[in-house]
Short mmCIF file of C-alpha atoms in Angstrom, two decimals:
data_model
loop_
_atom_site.label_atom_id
_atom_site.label_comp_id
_atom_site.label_asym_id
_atom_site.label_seq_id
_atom_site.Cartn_x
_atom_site.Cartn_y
_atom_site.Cartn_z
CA UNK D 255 10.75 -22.68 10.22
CA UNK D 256 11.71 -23.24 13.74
CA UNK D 257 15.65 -24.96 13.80
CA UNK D 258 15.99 -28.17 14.47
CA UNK D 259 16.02 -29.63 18.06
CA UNK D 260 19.42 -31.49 18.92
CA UNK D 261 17.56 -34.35 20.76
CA UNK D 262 14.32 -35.16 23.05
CA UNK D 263 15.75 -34.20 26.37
CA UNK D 264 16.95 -31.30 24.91
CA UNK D 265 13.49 -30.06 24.13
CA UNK D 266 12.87 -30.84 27.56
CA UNK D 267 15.51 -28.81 29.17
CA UNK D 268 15.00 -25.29 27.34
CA UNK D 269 12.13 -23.66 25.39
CA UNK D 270 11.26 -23.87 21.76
CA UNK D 271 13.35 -22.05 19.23
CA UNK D 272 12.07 -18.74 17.77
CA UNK D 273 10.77 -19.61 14.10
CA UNK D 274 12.94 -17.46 11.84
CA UNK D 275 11.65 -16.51 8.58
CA UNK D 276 11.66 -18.52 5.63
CA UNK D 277 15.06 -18.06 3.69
CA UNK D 278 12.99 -17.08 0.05
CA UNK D 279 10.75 -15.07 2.27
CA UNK D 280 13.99 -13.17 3.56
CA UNK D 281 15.31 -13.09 -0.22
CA UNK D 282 12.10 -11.87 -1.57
CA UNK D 283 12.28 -8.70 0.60
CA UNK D 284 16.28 -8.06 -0.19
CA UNK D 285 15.29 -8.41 -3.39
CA UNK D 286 12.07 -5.95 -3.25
CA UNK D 287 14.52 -3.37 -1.66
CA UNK D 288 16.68 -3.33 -4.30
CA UNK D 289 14.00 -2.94 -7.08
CA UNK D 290 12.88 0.05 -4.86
CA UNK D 291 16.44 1.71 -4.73
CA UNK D 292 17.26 1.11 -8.56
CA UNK D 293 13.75 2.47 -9.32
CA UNK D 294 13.86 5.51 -6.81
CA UNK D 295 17.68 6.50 -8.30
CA UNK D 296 16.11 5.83 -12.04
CA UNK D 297 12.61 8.14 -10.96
CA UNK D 298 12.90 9.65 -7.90
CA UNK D 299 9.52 11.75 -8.10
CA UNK D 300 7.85 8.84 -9.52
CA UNK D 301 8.44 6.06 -6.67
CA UNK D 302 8.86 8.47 -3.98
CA UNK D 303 9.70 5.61 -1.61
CA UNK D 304 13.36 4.36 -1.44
CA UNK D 305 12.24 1.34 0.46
CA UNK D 306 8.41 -0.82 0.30
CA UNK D 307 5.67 -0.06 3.11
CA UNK D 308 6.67 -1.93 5.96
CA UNK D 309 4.58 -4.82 7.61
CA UNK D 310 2.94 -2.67 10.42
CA UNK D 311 2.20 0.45 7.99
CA UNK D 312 0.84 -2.34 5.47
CA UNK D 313 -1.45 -3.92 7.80
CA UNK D 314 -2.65 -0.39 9.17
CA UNK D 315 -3.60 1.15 5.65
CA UNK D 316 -5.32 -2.07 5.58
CA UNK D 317 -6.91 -1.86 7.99
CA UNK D 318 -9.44 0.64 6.85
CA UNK D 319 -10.73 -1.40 4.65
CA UNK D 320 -13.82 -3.56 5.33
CA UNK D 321 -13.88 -6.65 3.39
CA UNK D 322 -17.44 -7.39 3.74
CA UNK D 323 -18.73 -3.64 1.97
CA UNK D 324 -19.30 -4.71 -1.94
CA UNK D 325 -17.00 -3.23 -4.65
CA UNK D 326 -13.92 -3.09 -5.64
CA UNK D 327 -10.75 -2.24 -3.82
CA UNK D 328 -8.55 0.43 -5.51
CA UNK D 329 -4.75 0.74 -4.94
CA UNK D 330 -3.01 3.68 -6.23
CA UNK D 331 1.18 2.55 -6.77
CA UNK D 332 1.72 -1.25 -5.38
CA UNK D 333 5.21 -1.01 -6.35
CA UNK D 334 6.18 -4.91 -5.14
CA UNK D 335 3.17 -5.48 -3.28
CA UNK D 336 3.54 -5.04 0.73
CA UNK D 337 -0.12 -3.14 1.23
CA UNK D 338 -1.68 -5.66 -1.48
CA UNK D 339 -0.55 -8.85 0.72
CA UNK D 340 -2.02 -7.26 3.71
CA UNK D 341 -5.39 -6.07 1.95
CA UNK D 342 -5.40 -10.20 0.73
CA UNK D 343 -4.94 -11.16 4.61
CA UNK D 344 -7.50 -8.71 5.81
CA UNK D 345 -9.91 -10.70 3.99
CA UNK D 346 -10.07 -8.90 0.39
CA UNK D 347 -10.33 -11.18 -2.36
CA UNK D 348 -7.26 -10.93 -5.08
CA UNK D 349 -10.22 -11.04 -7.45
CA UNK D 350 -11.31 -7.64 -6.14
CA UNK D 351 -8.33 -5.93 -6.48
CA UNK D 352 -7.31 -3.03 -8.89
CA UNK D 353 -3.91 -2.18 -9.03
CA UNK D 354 -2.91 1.22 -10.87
CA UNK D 355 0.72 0.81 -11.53
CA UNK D 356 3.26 3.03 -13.30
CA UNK D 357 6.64 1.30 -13.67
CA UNK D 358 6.22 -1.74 -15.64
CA UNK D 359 8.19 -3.59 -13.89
CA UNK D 360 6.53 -3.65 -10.61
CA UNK D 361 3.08 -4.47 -13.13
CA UNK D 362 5.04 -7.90 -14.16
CA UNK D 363 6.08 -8.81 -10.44
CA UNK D 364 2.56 -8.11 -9.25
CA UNK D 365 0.93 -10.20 -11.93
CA UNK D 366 2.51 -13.01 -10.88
CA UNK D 367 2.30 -12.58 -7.24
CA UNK D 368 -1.11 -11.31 -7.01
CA UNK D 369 -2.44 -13.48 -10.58
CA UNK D 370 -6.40 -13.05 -9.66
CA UNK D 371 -5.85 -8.99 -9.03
CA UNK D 372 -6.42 -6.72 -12.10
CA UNK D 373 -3.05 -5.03 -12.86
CA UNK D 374 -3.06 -1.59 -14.61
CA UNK D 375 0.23 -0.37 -16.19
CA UNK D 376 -0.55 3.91 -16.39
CA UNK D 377 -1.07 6.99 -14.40
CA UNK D 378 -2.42 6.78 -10.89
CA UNK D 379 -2.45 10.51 -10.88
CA UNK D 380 -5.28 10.57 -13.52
CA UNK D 381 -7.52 7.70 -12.35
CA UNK D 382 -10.57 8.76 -14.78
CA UNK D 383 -8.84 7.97 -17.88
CA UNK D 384 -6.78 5.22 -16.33
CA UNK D 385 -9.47 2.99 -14.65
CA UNK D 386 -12.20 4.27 -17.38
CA UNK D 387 -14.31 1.19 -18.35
CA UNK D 388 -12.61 -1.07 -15.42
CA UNK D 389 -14.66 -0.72 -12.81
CA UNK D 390 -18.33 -2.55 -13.17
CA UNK D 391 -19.53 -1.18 -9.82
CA UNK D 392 -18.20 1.76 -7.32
CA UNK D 393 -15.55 0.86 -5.38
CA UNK D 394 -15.31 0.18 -1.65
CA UNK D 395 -11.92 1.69 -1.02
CA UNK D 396 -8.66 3.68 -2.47
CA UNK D 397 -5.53 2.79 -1.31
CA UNK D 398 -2.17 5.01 -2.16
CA UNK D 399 1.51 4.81 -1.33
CA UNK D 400 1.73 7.21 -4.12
CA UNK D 401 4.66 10.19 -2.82
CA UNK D 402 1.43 13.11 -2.92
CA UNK D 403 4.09 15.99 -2.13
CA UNK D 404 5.56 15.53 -5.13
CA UNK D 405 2.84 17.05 -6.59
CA UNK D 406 0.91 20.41 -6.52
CA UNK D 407 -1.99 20.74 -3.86
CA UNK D 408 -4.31 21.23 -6.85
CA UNK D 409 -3.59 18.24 -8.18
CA UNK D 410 -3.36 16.37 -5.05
CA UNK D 411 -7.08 17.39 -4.52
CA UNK D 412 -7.64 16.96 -8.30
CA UNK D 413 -6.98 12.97 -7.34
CA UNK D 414 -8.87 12.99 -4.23
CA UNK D 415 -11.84 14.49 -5.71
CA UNK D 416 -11.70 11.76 -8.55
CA UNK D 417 -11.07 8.65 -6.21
CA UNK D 418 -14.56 9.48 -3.83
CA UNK D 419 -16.04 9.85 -7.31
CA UNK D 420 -15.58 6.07 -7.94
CA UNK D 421 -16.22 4.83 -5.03
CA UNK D 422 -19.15 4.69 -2.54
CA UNK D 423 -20.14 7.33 -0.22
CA UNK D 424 -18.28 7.25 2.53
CA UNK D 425 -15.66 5.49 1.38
CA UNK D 426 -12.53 5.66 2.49
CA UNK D 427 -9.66 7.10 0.89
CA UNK D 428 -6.31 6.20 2.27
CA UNK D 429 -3.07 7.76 2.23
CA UNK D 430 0.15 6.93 4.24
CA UNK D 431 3.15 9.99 4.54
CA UNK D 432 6.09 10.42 6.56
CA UNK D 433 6.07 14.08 6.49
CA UNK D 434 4.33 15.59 9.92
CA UNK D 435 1.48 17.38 7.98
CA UNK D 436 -1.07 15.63 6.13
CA UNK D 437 -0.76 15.09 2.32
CA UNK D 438 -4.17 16.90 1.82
CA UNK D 439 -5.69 19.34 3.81
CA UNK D 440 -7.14 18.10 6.99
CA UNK D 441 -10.41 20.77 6.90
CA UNK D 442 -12.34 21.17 4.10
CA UNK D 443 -16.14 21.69 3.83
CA UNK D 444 -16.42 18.70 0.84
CA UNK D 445 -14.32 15.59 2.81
CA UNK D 446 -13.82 14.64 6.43
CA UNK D 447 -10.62 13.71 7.43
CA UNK D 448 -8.71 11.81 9.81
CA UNK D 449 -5.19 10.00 11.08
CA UNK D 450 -3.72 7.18 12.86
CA UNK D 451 -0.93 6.99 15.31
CA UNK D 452 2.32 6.99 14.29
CA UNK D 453 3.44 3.69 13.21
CA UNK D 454 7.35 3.80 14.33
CA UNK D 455 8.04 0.70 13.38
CA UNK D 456 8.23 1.42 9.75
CA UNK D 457 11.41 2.91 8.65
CA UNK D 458 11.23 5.80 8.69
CA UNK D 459 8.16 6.17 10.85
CA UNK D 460 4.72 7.13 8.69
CA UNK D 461 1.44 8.26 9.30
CA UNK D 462 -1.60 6.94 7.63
CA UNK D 463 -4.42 9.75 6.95
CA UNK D 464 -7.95 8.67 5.95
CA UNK D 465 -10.49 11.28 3.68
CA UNK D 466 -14.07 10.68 3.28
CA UNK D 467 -16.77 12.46 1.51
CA UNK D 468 -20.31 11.88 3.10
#
């Protein structure tokens, strides 16, 4: 909220005050980079990220989704939530959302900041048997902040290959990495594949790559 002015003619005399965030706002993201640094020392293959997506890498995965195709919209490790707020103020209703979670303790803080979105505690890495029965119709999107080098290419395609199978054709699957080569092969004869510009503002500066099977 923007401080206080001292008196009228003082609001006459200089410009408005930049609005500075909201103090809970401020301690909800200390506290979100904490959870990520206790979680990344506890599992460091398994949250990959030491810090959550920032706001500009957020709102770019998110922006690959469009919120008037049907279906539902697919994100592969939330952690605290940072892409799921910016899928909600793209346009995508909570309602739509299915969240594939492994540490339970991100799964309780996203059920009670995203109530409406379906919250799945269990392996994002094997999607068939995690979202088996969830889905009512194919999706529109997959969205993953999940650390892909971590793994084998194999199984990194394994994932891919099982993602485009729930959703529709052409959907997108989207990926973000901050390594300079892309998490899954760029050519291949079975999925297109594209990338955005560097988004420097994050920290450390990411990449967002994009496959699609026609």
């Amino acid at each position: 909220m923007p401080l206080p002015l001292r008196s009228r003619a003082k609001a006459v005399a200089v410009s408005s005050p930049l609005p500075h965030p909201q103090p809970s706002k401020k301690r909800d993201i200390l506290e979100d980079e904490a959870r990520f640094l206790r979680s990344w020392f506890e599992r460091p293959l398994v949250t990959g990220a030491v810090t959550p997506s920032g706001r500009m890498l957020a709102r770019t995965m998110a922006s690959y989704v469009d919120p008037r195709l049907p279906g539902p919209v697919i994100e592969l490790g939330p952690g605290t939530g940072p892409v799921t707020d910016a899928l909600v103020r793209r346009g995508i209703a909570p309602e739509r959302l299915v969240l594939v979670e492994y540490n339970p303790d991100f799964c309780t803080l996203l059920r009670r900041r995203f109530p409406k979105a379906t919250v799945i505690q269990g392996d994002a890495y094997d999607i068939r048997a995690t979202l088996a029965g969830v889905l009512a119709e194919p999706a529109c999107a997959t969205i993953s902040s999940l650390p892909l080098f971590t793994k084998p290419l194999e199984q990194r395609l394994d994932l891919l290959t099982a993602a485009h199978n729930l959703m529709h054709p052409d959907a997108p699957f989207v990926q973000f990495t901050y390594a300079v080569v892309p998490p899954i092969p760029a050519k291949s004869t079975t999925y297109t594949a594209s990338r955005s510009n560097k988004v420097w503002l994050n920290l450390p500066p990411a990449r967002v790559w994009v496959y699609r099977r026609p």
